[in-house]
PDB file of C-alpha atoms in Angstrom:
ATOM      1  CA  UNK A 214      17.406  33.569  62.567  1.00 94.00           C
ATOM      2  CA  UNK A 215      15.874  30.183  62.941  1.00 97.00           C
ATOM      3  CA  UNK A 216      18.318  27.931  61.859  1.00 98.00           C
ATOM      4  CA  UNK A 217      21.468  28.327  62.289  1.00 98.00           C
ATOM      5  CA  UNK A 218      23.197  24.615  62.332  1.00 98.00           C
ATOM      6  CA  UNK A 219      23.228  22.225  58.965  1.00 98.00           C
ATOM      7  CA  UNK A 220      22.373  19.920  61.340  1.00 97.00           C
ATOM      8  CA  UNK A 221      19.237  21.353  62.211  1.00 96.00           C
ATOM      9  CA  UNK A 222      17.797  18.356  60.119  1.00 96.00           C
ATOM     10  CA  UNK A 223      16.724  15.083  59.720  1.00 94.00           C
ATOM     11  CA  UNK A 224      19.698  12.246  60.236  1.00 95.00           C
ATOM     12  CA  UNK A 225      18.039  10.511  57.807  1.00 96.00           C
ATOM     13  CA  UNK A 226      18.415  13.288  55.421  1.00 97.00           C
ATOM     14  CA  UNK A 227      22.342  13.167  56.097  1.00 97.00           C
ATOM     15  CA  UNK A 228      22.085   9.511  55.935  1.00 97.00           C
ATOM     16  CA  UNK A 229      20.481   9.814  52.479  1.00 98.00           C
ATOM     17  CA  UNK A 230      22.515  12.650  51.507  1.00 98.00           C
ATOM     18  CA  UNK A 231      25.455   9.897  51.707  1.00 98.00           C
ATOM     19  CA  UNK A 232      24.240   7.435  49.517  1.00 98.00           C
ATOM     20  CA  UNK A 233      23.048  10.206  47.091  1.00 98.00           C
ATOM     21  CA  UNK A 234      26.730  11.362  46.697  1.00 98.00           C
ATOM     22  CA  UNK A 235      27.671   7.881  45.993  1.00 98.00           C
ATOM     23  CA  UNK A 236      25.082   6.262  43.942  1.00 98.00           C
ATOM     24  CA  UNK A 237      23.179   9.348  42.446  1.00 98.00           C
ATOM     25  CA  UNK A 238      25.264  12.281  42.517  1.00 97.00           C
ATOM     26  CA  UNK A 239      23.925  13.437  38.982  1.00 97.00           C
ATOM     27  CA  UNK A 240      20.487  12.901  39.414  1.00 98.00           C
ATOM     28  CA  UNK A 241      18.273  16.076  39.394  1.00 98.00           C
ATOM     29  CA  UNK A 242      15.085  16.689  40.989  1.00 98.00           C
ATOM     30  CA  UNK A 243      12.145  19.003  42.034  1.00 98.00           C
ATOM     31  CA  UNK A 244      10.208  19.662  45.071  1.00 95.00           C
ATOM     32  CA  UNK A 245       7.001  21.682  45.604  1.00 96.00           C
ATOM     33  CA  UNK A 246       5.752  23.375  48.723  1.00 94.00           C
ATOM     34  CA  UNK A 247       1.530  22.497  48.637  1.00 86.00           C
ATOM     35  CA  UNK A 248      -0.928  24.275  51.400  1.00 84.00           C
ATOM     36  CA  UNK A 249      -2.763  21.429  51.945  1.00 82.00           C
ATOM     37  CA  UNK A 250      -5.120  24.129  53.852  1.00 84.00           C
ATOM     38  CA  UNK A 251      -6.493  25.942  51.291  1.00 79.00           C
ATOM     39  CA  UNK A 252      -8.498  28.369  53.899  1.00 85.00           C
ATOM     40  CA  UNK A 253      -5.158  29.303  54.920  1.00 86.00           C
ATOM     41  CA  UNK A 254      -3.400  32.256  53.565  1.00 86.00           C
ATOM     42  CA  UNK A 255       0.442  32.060  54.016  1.00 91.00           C
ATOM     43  CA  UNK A 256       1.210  34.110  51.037  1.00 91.00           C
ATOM     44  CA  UNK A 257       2.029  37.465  53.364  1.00 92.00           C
ATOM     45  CA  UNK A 258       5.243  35.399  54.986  1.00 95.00           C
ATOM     46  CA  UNK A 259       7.334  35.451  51.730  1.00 96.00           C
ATOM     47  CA  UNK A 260       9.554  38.318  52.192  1.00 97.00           C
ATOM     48  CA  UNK A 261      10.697  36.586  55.797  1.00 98.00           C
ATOM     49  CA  UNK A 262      10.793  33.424  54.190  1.00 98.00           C
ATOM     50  CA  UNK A 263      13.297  34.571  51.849  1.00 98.00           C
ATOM     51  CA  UNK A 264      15.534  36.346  54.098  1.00 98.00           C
ATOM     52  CA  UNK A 265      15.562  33.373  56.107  1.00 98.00           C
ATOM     53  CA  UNK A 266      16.672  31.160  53.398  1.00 98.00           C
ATOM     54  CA  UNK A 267      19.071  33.656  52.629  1.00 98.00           C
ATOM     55  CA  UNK A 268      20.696  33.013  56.123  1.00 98.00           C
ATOM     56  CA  UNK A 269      20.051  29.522  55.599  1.00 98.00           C
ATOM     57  CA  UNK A 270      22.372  29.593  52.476  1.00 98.00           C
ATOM     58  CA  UNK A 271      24.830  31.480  54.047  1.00 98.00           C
ATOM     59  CA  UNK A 272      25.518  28.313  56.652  1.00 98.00           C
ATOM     60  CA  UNK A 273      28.471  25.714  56.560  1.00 98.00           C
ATOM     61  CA  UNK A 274      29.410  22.786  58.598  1.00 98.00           C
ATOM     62  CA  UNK A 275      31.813  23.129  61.082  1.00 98.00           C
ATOM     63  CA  UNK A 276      34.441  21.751  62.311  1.00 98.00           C
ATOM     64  CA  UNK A 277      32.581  20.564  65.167  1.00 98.00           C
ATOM     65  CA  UNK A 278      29.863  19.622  63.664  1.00 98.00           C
ATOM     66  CA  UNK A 279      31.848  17.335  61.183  1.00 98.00           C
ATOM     67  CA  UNK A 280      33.813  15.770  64.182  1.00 97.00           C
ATOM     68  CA  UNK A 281      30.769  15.056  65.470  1.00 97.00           C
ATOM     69  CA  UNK A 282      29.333  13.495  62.174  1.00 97.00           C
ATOM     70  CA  UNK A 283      32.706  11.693  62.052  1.00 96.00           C
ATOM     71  CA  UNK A 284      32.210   9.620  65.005  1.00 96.00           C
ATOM     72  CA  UNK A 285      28.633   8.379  63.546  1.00 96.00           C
ATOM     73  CA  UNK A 286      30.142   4.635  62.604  1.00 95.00           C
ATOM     74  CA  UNK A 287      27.661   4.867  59.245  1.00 96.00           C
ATOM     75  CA  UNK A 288      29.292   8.249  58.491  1.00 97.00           C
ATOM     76  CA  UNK A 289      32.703   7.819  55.523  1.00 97.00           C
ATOM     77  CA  UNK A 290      35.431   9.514  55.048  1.00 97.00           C
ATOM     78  CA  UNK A 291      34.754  11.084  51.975  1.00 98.00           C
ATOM     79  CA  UNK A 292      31.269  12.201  52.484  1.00 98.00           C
ATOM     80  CA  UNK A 293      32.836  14.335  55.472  1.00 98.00           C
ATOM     81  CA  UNK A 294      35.120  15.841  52.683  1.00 98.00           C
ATOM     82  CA  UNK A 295      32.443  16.755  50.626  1.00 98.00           C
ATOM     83  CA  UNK A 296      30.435  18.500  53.485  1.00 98.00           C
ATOM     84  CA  UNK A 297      33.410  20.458  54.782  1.00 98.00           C
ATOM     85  CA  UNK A 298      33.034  22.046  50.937  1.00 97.00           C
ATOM     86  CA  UNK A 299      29.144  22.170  51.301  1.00 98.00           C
ATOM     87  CA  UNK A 300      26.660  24.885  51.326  1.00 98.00           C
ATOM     88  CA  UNK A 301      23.307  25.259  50.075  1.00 98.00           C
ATOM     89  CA  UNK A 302      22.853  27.178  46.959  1.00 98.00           C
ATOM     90  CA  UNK A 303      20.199  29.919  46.965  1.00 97.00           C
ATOM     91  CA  UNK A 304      19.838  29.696  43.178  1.00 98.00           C
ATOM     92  CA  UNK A 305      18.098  26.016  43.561  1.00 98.00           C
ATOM     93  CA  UNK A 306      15.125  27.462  45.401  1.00 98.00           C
ATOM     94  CA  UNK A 307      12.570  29.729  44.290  1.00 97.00           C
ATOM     95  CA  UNK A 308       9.928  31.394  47.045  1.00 97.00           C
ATOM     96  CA  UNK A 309       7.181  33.756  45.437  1.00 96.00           C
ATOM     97  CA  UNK A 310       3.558  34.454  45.065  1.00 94.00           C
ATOM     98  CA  UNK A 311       2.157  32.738  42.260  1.00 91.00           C
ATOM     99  CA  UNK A 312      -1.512  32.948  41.209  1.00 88.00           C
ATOM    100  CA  UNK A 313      -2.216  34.950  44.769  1.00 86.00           C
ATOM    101  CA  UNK A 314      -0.845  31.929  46.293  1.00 89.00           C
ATOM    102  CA  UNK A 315       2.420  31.219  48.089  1.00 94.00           C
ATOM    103  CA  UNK A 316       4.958  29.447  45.773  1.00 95.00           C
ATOM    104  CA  UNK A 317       7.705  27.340  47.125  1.00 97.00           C
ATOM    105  CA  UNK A 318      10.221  25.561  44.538  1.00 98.00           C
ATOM    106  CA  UNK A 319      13.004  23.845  45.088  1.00 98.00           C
ATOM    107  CA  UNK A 320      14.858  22.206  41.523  1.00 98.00           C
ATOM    108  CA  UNK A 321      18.259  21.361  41.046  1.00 98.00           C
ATOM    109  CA  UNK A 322      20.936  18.522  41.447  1.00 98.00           C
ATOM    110  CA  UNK A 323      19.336  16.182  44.278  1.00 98.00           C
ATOM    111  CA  UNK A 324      23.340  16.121  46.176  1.00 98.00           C
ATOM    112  CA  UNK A 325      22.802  19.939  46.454  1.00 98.00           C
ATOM    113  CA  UNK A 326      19.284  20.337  47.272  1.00 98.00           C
ATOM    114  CA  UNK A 327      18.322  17.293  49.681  1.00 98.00           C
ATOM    115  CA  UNK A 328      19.448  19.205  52.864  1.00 98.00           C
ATOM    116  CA  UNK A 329      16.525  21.753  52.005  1.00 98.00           C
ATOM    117  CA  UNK A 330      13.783  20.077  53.382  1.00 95.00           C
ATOM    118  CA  UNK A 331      13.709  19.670  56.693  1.00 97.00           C
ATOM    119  CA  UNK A 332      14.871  23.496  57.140  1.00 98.00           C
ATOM    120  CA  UNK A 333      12.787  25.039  55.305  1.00 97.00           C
ATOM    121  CA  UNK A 334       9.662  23.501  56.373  1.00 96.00           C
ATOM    122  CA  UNK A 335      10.508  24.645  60.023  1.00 97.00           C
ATOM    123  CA  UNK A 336      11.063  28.010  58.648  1.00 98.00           C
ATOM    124  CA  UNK A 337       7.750  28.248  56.822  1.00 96.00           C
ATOM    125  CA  UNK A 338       5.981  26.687  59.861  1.00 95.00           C
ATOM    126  CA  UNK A 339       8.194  29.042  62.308  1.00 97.00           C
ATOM    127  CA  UNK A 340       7.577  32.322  60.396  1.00 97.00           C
ATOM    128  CA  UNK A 341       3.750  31.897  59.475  1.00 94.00           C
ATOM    129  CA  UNK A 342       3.513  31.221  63.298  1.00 93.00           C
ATOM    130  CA  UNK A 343       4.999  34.017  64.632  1.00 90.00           C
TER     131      UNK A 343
END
């Protein structure tokens, strides 16, 4: 698999992730996956895509990884709490072919969907490239 650590991310995103749990945490939003290479066909990776969001979804934080995160001075108490609970839900993201194109959707509550990102643009990038 090709992630296989939360933190396989962006600090900012964690950093971000923070202040959306405390000043947005009902706030909903929607991201879209765009081929800015249109000569580029990437619609034959979706089937490995998906499996490795699957996995993806299937990840938690650890204990080591929130010790770690817990000794980051920026880092509070309760936003460890929440991401001992955390894990990326599989229904906020939809992968498909859509007009004989590759589709990539994520849409849900921004709390639960900001750690998407950075992961699943490496896996994109890491699957067409294999």
């Amino acid at each position: 698999m090709i992630i296989n650590s939360l933190l396989d991310t962006d600090l900012y995103k964690l950093t971000m992730m923070q202040g959306v749990l405390h000043q947005f945490p009902w706030a909903e939003v929607e991201y879209e996956f765009k081929s800015r290479n249109k000569e580029i066909n990437i619609s034959r990776t979706v089937e490995q895509v998906k499996k490795e969001i699957k996995h993806l979804c299937s990840l938690r934080f650890t204990e080591e990884e929130l010790d770690y995160l817990k000794n980051l001075r920026f880092m509070k108490k309760d936003f460890i709490h929440f991401l001992r609970l955390f894990q990326l839900n599989a229904d906020f993201i939809h992968v498909g072919i859509e007009n004989n194109e590759f589709a990539l959707r994520i849409k849900g509550p921004w709390l639960h969907t900001i750690l998407f990102e950075v992961p699943v643009l490496a896996i994109v990038n890491e699957v067409f490239f294999r």
